[in-house]
Short mmCIF file of C-alpha atoms in Angstrom, two decimals:
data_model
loop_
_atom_site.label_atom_id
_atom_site.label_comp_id
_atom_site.label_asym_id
_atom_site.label_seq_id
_atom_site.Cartn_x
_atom_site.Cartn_y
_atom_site.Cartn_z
CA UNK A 34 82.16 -12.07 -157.57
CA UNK A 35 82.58 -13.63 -161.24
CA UNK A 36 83.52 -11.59 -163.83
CA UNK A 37 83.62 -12.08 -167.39
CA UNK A 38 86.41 -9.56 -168.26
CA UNK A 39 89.97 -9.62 -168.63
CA UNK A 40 92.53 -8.02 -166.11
CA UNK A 41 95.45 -7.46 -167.15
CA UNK A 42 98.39 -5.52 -165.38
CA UNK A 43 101.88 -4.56 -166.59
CA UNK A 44 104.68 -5.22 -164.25
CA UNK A 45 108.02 -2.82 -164.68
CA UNK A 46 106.04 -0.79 -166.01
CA UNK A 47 107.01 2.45 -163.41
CA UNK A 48 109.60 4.31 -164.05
CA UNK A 49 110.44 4.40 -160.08
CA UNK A 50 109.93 1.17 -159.61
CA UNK A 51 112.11 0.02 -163.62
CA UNK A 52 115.03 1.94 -161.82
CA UNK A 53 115.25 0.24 -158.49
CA UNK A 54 115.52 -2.65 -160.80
CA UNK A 55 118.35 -1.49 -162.64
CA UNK A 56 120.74 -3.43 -161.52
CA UNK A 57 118.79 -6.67 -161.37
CA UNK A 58 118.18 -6.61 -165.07
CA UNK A 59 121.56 -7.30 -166.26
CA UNK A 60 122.49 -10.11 -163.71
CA UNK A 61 120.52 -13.93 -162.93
CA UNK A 62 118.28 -14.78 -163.52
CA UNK A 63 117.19 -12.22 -165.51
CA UNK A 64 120.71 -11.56 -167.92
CA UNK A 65 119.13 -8.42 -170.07
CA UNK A 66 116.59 -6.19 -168.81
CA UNK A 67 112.90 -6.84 -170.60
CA UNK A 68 112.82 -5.79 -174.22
CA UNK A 69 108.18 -5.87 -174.12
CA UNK A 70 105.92 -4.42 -171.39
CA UNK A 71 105.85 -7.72 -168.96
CA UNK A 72 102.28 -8.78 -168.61
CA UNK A 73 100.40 -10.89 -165.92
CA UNK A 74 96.78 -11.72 -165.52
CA UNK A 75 94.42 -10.70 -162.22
CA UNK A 76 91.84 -13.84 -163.01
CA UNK A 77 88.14 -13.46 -161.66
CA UNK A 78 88.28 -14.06 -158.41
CA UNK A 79 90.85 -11.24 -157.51
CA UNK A 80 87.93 -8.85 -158.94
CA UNK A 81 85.91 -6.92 -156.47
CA UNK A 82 84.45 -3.24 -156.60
CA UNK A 83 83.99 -0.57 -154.11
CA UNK A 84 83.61 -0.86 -150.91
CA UNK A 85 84.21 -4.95 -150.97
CA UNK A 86 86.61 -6.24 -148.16
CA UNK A 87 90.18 -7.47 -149.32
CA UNK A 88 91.05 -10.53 -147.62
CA UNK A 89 94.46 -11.04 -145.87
CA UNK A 90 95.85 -14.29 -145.78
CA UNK A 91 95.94 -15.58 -142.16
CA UNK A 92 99.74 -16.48 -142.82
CA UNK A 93 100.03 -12.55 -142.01
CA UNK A 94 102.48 -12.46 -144.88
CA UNK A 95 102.02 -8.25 -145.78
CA UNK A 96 100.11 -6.93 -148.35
CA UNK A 97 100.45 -4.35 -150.28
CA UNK A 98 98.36 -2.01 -152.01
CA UNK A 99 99.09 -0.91 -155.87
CA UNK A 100 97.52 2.37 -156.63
CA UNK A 101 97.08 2.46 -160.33
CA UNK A 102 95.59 3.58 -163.30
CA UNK A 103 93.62 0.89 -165.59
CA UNK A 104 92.58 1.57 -169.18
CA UNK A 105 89.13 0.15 -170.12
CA UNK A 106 88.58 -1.56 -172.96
CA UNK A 107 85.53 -0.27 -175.50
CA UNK A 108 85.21 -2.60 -178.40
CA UNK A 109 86.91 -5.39 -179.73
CA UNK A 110 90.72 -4.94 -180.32
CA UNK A 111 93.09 -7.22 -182.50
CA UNK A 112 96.26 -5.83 -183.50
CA UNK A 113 95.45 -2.27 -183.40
CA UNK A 114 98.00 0.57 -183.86
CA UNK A 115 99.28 2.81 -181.01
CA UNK A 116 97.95 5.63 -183.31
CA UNK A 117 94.20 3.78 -183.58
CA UNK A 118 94.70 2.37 -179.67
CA UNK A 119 91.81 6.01 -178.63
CA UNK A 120 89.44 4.64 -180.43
CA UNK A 121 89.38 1.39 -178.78
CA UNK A 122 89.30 2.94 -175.35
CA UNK A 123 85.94 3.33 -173.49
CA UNK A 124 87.76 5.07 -170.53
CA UNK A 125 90.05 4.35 -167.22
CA UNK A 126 89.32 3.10 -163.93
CA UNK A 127 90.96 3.21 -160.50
CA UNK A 128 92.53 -0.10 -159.83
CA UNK A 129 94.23 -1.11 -156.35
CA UNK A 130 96.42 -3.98 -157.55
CA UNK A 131 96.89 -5.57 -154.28
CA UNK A 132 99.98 -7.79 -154.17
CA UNK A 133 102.05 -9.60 -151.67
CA UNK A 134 105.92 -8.76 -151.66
CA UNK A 135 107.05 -8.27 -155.09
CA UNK A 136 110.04 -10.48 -154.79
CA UNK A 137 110.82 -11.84 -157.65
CA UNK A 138 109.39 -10.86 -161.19
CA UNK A 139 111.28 -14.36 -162.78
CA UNK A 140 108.29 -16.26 -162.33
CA UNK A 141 104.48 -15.93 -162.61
CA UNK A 142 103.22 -14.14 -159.13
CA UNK A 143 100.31 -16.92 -158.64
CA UNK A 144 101.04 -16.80 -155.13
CA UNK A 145 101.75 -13.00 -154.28
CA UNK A 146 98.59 -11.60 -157.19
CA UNK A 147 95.76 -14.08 -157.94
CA UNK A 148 94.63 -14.35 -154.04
CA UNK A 149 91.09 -13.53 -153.89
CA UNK A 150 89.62 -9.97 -153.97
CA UNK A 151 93.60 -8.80 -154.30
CA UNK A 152 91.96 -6.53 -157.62
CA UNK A 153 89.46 -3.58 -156.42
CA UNK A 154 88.44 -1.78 -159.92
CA UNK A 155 86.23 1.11 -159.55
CA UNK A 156 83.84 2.00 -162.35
CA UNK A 157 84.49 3.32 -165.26
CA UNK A 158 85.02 7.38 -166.04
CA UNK A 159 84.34 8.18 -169.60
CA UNK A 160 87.57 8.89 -171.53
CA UNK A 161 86.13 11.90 -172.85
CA UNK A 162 86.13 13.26 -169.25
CA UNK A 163 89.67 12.29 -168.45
CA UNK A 164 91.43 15.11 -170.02
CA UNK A 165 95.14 13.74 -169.21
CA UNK A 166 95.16 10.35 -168.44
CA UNK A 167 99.19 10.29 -168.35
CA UNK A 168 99.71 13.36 -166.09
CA UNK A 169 97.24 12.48 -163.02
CA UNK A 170 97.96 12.30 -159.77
CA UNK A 171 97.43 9.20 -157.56
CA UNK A 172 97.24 9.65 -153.88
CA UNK A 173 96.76 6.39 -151.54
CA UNK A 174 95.30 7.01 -148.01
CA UNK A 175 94.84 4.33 -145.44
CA UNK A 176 92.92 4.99 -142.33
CA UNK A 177 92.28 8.52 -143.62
CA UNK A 178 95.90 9.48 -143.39
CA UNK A 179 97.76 10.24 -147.17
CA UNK A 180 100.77 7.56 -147.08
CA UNK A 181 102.20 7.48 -151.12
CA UNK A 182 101.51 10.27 -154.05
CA UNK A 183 102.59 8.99 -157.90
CA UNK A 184 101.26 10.18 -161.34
CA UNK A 185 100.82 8.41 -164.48
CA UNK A 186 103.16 10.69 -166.11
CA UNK A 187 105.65 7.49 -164.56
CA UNK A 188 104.56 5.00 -167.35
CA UNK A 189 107.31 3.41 -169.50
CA UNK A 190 105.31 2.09 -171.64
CA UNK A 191 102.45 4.31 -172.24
CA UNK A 192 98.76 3.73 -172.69
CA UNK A 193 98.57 3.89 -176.67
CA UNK A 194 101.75 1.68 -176.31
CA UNK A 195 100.37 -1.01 -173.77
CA UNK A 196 97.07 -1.11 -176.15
CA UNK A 197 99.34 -1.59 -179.54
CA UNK A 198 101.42 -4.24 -177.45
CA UNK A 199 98.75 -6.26 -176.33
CA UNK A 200 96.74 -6.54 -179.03
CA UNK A 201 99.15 -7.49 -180.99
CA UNK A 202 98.47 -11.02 -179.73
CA UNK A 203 95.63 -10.68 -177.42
CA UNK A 204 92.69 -10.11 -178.94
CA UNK A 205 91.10 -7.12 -175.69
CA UNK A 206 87.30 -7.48 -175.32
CA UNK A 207 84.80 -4.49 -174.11
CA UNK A 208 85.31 -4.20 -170.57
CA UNK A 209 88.77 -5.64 -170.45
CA UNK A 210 90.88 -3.81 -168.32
CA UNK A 211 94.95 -2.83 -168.39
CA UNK A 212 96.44 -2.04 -165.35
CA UNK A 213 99.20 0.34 -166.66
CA UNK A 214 101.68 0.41 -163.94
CA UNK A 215 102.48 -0.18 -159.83
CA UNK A 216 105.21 1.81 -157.67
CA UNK A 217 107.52 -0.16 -155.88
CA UNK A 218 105.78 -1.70 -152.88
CA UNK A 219 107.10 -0.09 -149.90
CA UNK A 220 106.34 0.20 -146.25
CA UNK A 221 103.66 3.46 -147.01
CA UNK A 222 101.95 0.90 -148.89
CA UNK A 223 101.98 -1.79 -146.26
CA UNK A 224 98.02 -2.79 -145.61
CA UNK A 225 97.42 -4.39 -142.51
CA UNK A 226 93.94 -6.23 -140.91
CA UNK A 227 91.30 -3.76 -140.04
CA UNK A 228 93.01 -0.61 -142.81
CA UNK A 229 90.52 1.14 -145.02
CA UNK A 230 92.52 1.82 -148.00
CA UNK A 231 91.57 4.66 -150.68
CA UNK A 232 92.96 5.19 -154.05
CA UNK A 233 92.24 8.21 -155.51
CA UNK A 234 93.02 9.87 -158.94
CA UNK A 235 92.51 13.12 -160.28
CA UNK A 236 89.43 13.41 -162.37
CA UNK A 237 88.76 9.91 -161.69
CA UNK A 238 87.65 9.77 -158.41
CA UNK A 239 88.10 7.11 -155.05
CA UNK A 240 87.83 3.43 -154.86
CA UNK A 241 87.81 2.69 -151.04
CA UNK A 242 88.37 -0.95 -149.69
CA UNK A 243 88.97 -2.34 -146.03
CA UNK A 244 91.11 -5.14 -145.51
CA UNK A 245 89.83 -8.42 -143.40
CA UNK A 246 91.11 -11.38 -142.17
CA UNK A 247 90.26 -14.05 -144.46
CA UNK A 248 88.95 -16.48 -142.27
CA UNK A 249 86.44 -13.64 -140.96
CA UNK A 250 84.75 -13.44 -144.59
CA UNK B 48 79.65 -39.13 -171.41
CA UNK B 49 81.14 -36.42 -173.53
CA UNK B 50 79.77 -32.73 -173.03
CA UNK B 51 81.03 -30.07 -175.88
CA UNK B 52 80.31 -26.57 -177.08
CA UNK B 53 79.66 -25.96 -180.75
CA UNK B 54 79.11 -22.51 -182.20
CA UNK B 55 75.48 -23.11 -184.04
CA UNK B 56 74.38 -20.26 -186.26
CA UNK B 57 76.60 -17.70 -184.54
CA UNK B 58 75.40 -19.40 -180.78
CA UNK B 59 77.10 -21.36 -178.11
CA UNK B 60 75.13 -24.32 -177.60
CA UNK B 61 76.27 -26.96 -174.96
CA UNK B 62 75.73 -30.70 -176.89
CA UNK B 63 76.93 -34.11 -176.19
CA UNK B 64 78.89 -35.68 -178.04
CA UNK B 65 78.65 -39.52 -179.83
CA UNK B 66 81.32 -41.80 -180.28
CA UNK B 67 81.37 -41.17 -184.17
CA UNK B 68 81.81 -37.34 -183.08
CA UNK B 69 78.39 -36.41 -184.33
CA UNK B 70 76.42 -34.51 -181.45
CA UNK B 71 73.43 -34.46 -179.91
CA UNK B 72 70.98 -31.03 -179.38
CA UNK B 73 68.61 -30.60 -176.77
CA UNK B 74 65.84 -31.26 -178.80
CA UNK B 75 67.17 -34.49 -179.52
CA UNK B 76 68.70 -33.70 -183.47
CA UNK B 77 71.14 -35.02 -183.92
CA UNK B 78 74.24 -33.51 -186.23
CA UNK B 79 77.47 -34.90 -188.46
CA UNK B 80 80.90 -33.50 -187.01
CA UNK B 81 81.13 -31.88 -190.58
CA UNK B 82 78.35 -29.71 -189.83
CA UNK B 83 79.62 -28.45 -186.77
CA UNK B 84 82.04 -25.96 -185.38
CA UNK B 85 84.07 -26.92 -182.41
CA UNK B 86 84.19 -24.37 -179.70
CA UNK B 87 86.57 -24.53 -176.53
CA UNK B 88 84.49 -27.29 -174.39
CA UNK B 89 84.92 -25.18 -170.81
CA UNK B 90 85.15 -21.14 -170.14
CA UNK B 91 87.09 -20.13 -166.88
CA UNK B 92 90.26 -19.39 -165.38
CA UNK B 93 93.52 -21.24 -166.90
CA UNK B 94 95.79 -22.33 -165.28
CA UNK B 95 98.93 -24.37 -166.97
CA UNK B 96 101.81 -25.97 -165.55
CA UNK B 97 105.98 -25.42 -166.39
CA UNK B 98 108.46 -28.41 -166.40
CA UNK B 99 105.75 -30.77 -164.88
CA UNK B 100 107.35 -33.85 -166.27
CA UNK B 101 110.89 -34.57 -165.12
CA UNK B 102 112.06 -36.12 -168.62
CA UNK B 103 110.61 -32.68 -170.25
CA UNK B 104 112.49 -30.57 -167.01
CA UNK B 105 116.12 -32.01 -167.85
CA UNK B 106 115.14 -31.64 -172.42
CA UNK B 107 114.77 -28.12 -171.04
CA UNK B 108 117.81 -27.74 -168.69
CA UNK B 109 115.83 -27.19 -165.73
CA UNK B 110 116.07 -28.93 -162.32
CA UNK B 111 112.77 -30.33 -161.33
CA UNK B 112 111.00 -28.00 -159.35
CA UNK B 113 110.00 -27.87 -155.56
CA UNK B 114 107.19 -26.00 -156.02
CA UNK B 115 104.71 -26.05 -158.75
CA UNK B 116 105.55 -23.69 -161.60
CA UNK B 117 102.20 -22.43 -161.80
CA UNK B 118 101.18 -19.53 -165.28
CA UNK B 119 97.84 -17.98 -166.12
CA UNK B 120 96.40 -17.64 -169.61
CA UNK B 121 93.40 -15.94 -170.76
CA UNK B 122 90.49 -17.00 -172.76
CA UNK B 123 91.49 -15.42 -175.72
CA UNK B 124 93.81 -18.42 -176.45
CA UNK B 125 91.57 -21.02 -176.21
CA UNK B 126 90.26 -22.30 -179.53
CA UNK B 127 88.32 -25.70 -180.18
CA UNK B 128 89.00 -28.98 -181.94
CA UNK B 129 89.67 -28.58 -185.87
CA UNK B 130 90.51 -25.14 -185.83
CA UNK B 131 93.74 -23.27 -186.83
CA UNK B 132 96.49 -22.01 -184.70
CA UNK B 133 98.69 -19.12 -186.36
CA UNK B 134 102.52 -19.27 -186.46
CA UNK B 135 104.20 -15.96 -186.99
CA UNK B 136 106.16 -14.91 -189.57
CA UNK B 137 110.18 -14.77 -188.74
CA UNK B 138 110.09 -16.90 -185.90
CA UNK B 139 112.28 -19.78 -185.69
CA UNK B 140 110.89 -22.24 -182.73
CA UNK B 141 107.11 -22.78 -182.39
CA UNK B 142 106.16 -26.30 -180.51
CA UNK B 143 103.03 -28.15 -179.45
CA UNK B 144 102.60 -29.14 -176.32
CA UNK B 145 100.53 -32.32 -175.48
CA UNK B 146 98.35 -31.88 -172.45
CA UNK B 147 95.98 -33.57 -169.73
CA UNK B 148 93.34 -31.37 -168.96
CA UNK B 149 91.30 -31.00 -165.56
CA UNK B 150 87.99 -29.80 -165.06
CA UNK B 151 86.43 -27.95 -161.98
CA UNK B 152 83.20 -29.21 -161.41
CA UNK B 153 82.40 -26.47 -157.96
CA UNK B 154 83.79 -24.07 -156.01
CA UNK B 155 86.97 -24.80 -154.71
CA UNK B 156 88.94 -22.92 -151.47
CA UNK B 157 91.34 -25.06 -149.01
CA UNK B 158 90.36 -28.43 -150.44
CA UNK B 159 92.77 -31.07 -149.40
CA UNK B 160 95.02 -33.34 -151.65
CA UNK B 161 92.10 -36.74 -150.07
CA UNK B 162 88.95 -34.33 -151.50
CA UNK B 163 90.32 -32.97 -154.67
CA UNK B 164 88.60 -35.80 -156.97
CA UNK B 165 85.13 -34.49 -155.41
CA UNK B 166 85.71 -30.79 -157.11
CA UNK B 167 86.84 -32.77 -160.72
CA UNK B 168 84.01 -32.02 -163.10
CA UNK B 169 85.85 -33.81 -166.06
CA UNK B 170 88.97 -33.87 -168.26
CA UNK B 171 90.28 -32.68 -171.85
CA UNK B 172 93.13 -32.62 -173.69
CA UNK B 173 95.11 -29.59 -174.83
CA UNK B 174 97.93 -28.49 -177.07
CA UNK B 175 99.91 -25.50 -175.25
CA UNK B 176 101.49 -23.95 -177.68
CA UNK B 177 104.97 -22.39 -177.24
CA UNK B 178 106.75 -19.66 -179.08
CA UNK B 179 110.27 -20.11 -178.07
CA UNK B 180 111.26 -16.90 -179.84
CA UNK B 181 109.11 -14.88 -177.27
CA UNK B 182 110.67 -16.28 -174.03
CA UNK B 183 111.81 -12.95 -171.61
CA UNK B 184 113.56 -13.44 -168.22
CA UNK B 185 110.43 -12.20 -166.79
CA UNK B 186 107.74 -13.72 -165.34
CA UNK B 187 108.18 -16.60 -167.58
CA UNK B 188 106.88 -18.19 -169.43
CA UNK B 189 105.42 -14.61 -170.21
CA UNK B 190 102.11 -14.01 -172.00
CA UNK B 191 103.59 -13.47 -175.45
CA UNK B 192 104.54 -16.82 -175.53
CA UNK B 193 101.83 -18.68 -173.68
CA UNK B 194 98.71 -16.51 -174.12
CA UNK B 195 98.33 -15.90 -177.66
CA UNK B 196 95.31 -15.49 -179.76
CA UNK B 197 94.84 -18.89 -181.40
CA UNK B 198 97.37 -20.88 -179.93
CA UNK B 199 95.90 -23.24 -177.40
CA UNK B 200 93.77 -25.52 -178.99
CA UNK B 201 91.50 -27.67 -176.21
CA UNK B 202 88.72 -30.09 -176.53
CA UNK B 203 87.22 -31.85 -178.93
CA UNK B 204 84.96 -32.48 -175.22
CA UNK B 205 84.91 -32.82 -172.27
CA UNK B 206 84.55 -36.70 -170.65
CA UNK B 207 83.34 -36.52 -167.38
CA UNK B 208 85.79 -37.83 -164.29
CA UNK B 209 83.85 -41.31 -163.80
CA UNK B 210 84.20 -42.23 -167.03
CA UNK B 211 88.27 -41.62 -166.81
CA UNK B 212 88.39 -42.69 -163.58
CA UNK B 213 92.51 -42.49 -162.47
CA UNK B 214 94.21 -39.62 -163.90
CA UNK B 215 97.28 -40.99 -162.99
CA UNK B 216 98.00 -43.61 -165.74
CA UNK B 217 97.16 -42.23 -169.01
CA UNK B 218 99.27 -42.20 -172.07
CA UNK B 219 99.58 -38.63 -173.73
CA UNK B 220 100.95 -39.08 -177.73
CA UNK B 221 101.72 -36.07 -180.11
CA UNK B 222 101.80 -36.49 -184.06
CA UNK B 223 102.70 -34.19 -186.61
CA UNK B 224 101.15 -34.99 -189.80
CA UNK B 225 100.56 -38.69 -188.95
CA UNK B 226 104.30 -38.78 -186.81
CA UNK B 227 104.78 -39.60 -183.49
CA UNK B 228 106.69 -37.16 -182.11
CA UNK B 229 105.99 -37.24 -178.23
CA UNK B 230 104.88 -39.67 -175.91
CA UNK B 231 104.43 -39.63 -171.84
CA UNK B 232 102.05 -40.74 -169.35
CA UNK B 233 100.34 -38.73 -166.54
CA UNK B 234 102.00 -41.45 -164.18
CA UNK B 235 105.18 -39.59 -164.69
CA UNK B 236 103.72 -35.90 -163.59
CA UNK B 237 105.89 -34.40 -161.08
CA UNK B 238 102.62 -32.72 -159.46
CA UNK B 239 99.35 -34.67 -160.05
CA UNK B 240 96.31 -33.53 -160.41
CA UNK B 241 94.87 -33.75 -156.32
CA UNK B 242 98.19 -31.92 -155.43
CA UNK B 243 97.82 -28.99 -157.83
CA UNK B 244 93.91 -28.80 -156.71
CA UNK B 245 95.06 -28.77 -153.16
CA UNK B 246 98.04 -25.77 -153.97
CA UNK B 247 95.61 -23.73 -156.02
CA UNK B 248 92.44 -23.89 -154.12
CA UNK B 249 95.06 -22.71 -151.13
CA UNK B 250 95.99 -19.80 -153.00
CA UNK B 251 93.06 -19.12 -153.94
CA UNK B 252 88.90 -19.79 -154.98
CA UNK B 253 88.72 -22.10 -158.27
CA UNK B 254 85.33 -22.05 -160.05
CA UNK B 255 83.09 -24.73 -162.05
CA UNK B 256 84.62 -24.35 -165.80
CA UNK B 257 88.26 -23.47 -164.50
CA UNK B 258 90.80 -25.49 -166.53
CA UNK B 259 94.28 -26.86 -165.14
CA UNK B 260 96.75 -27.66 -168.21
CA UNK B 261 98.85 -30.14 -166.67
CA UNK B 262 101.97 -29.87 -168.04
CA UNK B 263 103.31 -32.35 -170.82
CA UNK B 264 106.40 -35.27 -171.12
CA UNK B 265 109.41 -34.73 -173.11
CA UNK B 266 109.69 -34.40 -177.10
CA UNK B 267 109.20 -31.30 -178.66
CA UNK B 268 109.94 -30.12 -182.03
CA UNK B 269 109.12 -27.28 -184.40
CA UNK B 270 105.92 -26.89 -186.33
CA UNK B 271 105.02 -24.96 -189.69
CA UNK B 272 102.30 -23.65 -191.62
CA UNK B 273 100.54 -26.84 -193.37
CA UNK B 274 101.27 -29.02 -190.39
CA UNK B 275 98.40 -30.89 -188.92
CA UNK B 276 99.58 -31.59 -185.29
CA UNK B 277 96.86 -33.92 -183.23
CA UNK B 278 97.34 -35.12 -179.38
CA UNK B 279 95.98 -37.94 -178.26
CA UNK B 280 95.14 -38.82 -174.44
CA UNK B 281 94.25 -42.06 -173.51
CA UNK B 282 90.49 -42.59 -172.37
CA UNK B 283 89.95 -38.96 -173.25
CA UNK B 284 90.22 -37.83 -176.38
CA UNK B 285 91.92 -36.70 -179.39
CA UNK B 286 92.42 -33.30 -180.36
CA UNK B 287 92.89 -32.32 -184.07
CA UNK B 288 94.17 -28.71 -185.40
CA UNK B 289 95.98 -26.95 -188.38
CA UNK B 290 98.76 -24.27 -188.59
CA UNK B 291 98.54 -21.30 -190.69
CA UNK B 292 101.15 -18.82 -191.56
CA UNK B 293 100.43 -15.15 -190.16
CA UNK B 294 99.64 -13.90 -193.94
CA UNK B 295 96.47 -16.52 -194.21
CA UNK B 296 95.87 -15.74 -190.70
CA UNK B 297 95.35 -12.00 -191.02
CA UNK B 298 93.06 -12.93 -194.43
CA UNK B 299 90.93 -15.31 -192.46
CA UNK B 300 90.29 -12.57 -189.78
CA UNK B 301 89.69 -9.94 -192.12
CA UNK B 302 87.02 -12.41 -193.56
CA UNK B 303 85.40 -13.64 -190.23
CA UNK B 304 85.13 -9.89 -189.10
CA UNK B 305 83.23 -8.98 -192.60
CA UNK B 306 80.96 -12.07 -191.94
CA UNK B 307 80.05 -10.76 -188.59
CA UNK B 308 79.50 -7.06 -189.93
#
């Protein structure tokens, strides 16, 4: 299960999602919306692959799955330029970015992102074979049946963006990862105990994952 | 006994460390501490604690909280004893933070608060950095304040949790070229160290090398380029580094990323 990459995702960073927020920004305890992409980290043990189980916590709070499109890191990156960011990308992957209830975005989301295996990352698809990474469509099915459809064309922030951001102050390592941006988490994305979940993106491909009980694993 | 990392003709190598801060190889040489550079002593997950202290919770404003407030940083930020921490140009409000470090030693899932001194490999001390300038309404502290390259300094080593013994009664000092400028003690922690293993094992599976920054006591103040800042934890260790402006920071890289090539 250890990894020795970075994970890291981009909160508010879909457009569907930034305007359900709208509102929020302005008012406590948030005052003014975010003026940078707003970053969190999915450490090691969140990490799985393809066709690993995601555990559920047995407190049956729901999960929720994130269907979204991660940028893979190819070489060492410190403060690169949005117009340099290509060169420093090796390709994208399909990332589920599991997540309890996104209540709050004030604080860290220890509790409702970092549980284990709540990060599925497929491998990696070459960039040169990814002819529009920010018009693809993302389609989630669980239990075979097609719940939620989004396409990257909803970033805020976009890739060359998130990759000028970041390493700004974070020097990115090969094989890091960005998870560019979530929908809000509604009840089509609702993942319950004994759901095989796919995430699929054009030209990329599926990552498929079942959900278990924790205490089963 | 003290266990480090030093970066030996472009190598990790795991050493242990003398009380004179000269280490000791595998092969039993032994070298001077100005022969050496000092690399982060652990690799792993990081976890650091918000308003852990209640004298640092009402500096800050803040009501001590119910629940731990609990941030991630990456490796990235981590850099050893004796090495220099970058303060941007055009900020106004960069502080140190003086730290207790803890150690995982194994896995860890569901231990309770009576078993958490079993999964304690060790401690070491660490200076969490803050840019003040960077703070965001959103999920704060965010990462452009608390995950930067450079700008958490940890180590010298690590002393292993017998030789500590209690973490619950150690004096944590900050100086600023020679200054004391803060002073607490880890009796004073609003969450000690068994409870946080207990809330973050439940949330989730800690591993050997993980590292839980503690949180730190009340007195902060800004630091420049050409400050030496060192914190000091009692029984185990003290932890030495420089800031740079951004200019001398961008030369330095430019250099280190020549030597490599």
């Amino acid at each position: 299960m250890k990894q020795n990459r970075n994970v890291f995702g981009v909160a508010l960073n879909h457009r569907t999602l930034r305007a359900t927020m709208e509102e929020h920004f302005h008012i406590k305890p948030h005052v003014k919306p975010p003026t940078t992409p707003v970053l969190f980290i999915k450490p090691d043990n969140t990490q799985i692959s393809h066709g690993d189980s995601i555990p559920a916590p047995h407190s049956n709070e729901t999960i929720f799955a994130g269907p979204a499109l991660g940028i893979v890191i190819k070489k060492t990156a410190h403060r690169v330029t949005a117009e340099q960011a290509n060169q420093y990308i090796d390709g994208y992957a399909i990332v589920n970015e599991v997540s309890l209830a996104e209540e709050s975005f004030y604080r860290p989301a220890i509790k409702a992102k970092c549980r284990d295996g709540f990060c599925p990352i497929s491998t990696t698809i070459n960039a040169e074979q990814v002819s529009k990474p920010e018009s693809l469509n993302i389609h989630t099915y669980i239990n075979g049946e097609l719940k939620h459809s989004t396409n990257t064309d909803q970033l805020y922030y976009s890739i060359n963006e998130l990759v000028e951001f970041i390493s700004s102050f974070i020097t990115l390592e090969k094989g890091d990862v960005i998870i560019t941006a979530t929908p809000p988490r509604d009840e089509t994305l609702a993942l319950n105990v004994g759901d095989s979940v796919v995430i699929e993106i054009e030209q990329l491909g599926r990552l498929e994952n079942s959900v278990v009980a924790e205490q089963e694993l | 006994m003290k266990y480090a990392r030093i970066l030996l003709n472009n190598e990790t190598v795991a050493v242990t460390v003398n009380d004179d801060n000269s280490v000791n190889l595998e092969d039993g040489s032994v070298l001077q501490e100005h022969e050496i550079t000092w690399l982060p002593p652990s690799e792993g997950k990081i976890f650091a604690l918000g308003i852990n202290y209640a004298n640092h919770a009402s500096e800050l404003n803040f009501k001590a909280p119910t629940e731990p407030l609990v941030f991630l940083k990456a490796m990235n930020t981590l850099i050893g004893h004796q090495q220099k921490t970058m303060r941007p140009d055009n900020v106004d409000y960069m502080h140190y933070e003086a730290e207790l470090v803890v150690i995982i030693g194994k896995t860890a899932k569901n231990v309770k608060r009576e078993n958490a001194f079993d999964y304690i490999a060790g401690y070491t001390v660490a200076n969490d950095y803050a840019i003040r300038d960077y703070l965001e309404n959103y999920y704060r502290p965010n990462l452009r304040v608390k995950s930067r390259d450079t700008c958490t300094p940890i180590g010298p080593y690590m002393v292993d949790a017998k030789s500590v013994g209690d973490p619950s009664n150690l004096s944590l000092k900050a100086y600023v070229n020679g200054e004391l400028k803060q002073s607490g003690n880890t009796k004073d922690l609003i969450f000690d160290v068994p409870f946080l293993i207990e809330y973050l094992s439940n949330i989730m599976t800690l591993s050997p090398g993980d590292m839980i920054l503690t949180g730190t006591p009340e007195g902060l103040a800004d630091v420049k380029p050409g400050d030496e800042v060192v914190i000091e934890v009692e029984k185990v260790g003290r932890l030495t580094n420089h800031i740079i402006s951004e200019t001398e920071y961008n030369n330095n890289y430019r250099s280190e990323v020549n030597n490599v090539k």
